[in-house]
mmCIF file of C-alpha atoms in Angstrom:
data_model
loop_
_atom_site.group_PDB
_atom_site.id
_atom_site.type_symbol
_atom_site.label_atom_id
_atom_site.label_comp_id
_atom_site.label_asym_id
_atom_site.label_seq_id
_atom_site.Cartn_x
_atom_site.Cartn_y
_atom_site.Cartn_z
ATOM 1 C CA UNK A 1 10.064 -89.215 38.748
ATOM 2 C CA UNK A 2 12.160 -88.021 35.449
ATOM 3 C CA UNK A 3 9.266 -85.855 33.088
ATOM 4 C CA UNK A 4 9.160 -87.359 29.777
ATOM 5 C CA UNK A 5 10.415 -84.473 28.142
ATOM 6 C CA UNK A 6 13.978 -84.693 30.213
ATOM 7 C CA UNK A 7 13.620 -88.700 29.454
ATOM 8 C CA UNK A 8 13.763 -88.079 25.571
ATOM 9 C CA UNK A 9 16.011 -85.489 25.850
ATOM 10 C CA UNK A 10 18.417 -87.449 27.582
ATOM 11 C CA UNK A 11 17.683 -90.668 24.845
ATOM 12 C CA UNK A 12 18.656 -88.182 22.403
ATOM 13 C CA UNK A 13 21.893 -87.253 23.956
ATOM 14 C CA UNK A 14 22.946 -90.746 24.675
ATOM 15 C CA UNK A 15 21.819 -92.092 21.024
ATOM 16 C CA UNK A 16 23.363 -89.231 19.488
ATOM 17 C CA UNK A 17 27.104 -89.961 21.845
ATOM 18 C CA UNK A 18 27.126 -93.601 21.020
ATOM 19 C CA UNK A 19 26.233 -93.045 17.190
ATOM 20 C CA UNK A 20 29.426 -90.526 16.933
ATOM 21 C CA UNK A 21 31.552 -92.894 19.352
ATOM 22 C CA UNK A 22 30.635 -95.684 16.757
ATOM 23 C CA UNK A 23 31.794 -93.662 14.037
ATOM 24 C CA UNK A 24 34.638 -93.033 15.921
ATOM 25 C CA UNK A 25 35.389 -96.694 16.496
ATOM 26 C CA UNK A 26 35.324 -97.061 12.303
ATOM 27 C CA UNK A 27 37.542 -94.544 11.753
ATOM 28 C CA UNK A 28 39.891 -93.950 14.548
ATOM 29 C CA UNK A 29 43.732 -93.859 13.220
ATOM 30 C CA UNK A 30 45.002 -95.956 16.659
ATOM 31 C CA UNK A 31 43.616 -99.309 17.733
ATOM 32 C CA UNK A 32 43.510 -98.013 21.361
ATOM 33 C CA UNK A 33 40.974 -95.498 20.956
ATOM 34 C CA UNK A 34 39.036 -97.475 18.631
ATOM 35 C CA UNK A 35 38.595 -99.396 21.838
ATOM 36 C CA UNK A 36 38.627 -96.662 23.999
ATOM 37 C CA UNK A 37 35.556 -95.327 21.256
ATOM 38 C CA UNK A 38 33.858 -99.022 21.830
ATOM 39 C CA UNK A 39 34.006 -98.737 25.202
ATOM 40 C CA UNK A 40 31.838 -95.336 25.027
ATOM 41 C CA UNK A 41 29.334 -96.878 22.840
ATOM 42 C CA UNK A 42 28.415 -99.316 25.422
ATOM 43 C CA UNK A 43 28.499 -97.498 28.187
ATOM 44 C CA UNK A 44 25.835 -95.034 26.211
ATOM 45 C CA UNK A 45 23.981 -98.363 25.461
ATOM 46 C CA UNK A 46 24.190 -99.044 29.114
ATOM 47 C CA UNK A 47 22.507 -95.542 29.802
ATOM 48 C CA UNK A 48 19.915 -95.824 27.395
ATOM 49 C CA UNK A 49 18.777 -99.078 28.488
ATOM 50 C CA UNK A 50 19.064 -97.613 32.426
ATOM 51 C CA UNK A 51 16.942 -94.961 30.706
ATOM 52 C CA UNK A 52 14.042 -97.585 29.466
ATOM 53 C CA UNK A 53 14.152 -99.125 33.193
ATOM 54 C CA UNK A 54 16.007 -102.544 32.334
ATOM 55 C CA UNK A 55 18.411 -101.686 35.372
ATOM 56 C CA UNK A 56 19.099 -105.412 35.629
ATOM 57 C CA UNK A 57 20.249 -106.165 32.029
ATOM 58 C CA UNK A 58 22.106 -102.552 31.811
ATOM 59 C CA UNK A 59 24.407 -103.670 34.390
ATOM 60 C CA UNK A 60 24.704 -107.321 33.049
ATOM 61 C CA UNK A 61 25.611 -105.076 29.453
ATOM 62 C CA UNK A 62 28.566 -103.481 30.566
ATOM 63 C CA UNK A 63 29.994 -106.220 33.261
ATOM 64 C CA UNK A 64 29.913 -109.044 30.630
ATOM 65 C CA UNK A 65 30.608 -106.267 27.638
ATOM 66 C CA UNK A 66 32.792 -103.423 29.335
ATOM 67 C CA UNK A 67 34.463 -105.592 31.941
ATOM 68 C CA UNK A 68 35.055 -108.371 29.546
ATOM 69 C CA UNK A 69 35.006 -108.075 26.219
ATOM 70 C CA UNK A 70 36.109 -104.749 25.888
ATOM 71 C CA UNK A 71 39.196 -104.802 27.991
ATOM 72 C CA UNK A 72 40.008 -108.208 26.372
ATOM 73 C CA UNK A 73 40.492 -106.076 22.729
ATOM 74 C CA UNK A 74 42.099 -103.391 24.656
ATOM 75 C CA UNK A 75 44.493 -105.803 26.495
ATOM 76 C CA UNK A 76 45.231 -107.922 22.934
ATOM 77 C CA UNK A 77 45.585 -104.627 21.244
ATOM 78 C CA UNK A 78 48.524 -103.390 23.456
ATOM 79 C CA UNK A 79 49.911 -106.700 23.593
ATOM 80 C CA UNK A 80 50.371 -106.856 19.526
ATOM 81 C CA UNK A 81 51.615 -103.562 19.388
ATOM 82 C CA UNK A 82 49.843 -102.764 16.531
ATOM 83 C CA UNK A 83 51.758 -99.574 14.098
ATOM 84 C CA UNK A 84 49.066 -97.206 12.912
ATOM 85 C CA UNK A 85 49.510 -97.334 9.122
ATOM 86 C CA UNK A 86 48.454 -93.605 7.107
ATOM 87 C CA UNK A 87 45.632 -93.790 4.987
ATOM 88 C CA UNK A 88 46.842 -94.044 1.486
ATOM 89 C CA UNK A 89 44.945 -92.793 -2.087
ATOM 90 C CA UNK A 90 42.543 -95.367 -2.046
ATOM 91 C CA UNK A 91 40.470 -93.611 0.911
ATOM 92 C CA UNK A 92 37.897 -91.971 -1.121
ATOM 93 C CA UNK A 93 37.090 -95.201 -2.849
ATOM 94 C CA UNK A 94 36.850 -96.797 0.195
ATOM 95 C CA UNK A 95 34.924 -94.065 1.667
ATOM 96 C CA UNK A 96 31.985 -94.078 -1.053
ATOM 97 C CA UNK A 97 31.714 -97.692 -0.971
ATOM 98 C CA UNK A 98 30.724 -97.879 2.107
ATOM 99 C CA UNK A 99 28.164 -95.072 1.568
ATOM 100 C CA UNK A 100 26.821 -97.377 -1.190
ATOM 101 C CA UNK A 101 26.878 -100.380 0.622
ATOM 102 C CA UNK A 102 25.033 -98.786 3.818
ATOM 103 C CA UNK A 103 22.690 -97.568 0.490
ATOM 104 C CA UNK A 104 21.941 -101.042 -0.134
ATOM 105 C CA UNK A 105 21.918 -102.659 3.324
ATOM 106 C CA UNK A 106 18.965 -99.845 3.621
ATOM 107 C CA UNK A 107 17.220 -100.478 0.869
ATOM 108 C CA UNK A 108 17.241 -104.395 1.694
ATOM 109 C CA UNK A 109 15.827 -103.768 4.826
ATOM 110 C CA UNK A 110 12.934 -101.610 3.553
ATOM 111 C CA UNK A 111 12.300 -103.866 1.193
ATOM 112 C CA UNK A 112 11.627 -107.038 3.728
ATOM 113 C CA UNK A 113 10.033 -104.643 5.852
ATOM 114 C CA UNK A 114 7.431 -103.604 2.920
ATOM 115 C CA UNK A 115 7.211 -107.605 2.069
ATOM 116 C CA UNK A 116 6.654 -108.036 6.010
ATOM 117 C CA UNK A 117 3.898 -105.339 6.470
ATOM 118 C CA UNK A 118 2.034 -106.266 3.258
ATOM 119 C CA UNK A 119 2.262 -109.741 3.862
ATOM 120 C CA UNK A 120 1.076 -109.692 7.812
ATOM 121 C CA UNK A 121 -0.145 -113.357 8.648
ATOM 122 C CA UNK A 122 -3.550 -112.723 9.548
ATOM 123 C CA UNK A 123 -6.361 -114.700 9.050
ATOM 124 C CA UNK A 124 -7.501 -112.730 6.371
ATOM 125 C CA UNK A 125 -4.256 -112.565 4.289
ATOM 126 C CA UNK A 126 -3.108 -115.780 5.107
ATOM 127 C CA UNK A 127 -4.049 -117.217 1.750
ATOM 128 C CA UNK A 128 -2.525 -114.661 -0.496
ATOM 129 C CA UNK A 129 0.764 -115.177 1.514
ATOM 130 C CA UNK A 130 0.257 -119.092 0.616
ATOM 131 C CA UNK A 131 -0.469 -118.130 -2.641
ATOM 132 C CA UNK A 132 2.802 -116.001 -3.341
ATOM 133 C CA UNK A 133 5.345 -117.912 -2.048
ATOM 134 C CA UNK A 134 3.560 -121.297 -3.722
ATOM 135 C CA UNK A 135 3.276 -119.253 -6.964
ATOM 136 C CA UNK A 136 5.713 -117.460 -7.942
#
């Protein structure tokens, strides 16, 4: 049996492999690593759910993901033989728009989480959730 200290240690490392392989996938110059990067992230999704004891649906992850899907891009990448084009002036822009927009996809969130937690549908605030979507 795997202590839970080595079990979050090794969560870490795998969340922290597929988070930079992500990034990786974003910005990669050639469409064949960007795969190559995808391919990484899954197989660290794989671990971590091998790592939370869904054996079953880790392996059904990367057969149907890995063995499929992935190879599919990889295949239809090579087959369009796709040019890598440089990045031209317009990279910073590009760059801190996406910095606001993950800003304001974070800030959505919070905010339906907030409206989720102070909203809860118990009995007891089941009224005053009546009353706020009826009333305003």
């Amino acid at each position: 049996m795997v202590s839970y200290f080595f079990e979050n240690c090794l969560f870490y490392v795998f969340a922290t492999f597929a988070l930079i392989s992500a990034y990786m996938v974003i910005f990669a110059k050639n469409p064949i690593y960007s795969v190559l990067f995808l391919v990484l992230v899954f197989f660290n999704s794989v671990a971590i759910l091998i790592l939370m004891n869904a054996e079953f649906l880790g392996m059904i992850f990367m057969i149907v993901y890995v063995g499929a899907i992935a190879i599919l891009f990889l295949f239809v990448v090579m087959m369009l033989n796709l040019k890598t084009n440089e990045l031209n002036e317009n990279y910073l822009i590009m760059f801190l728009m996406q910095i606001f927009n993950a800003h304001l996809f974070l800030n959505l969130i919070s905010c339906i989480e907030i409206i989720l937690i102070d909203f809860s549908l118990s009995h007891q605030n089941y009224y005053y959730l009546h009353y706020y979507l009826h009333y305003y």
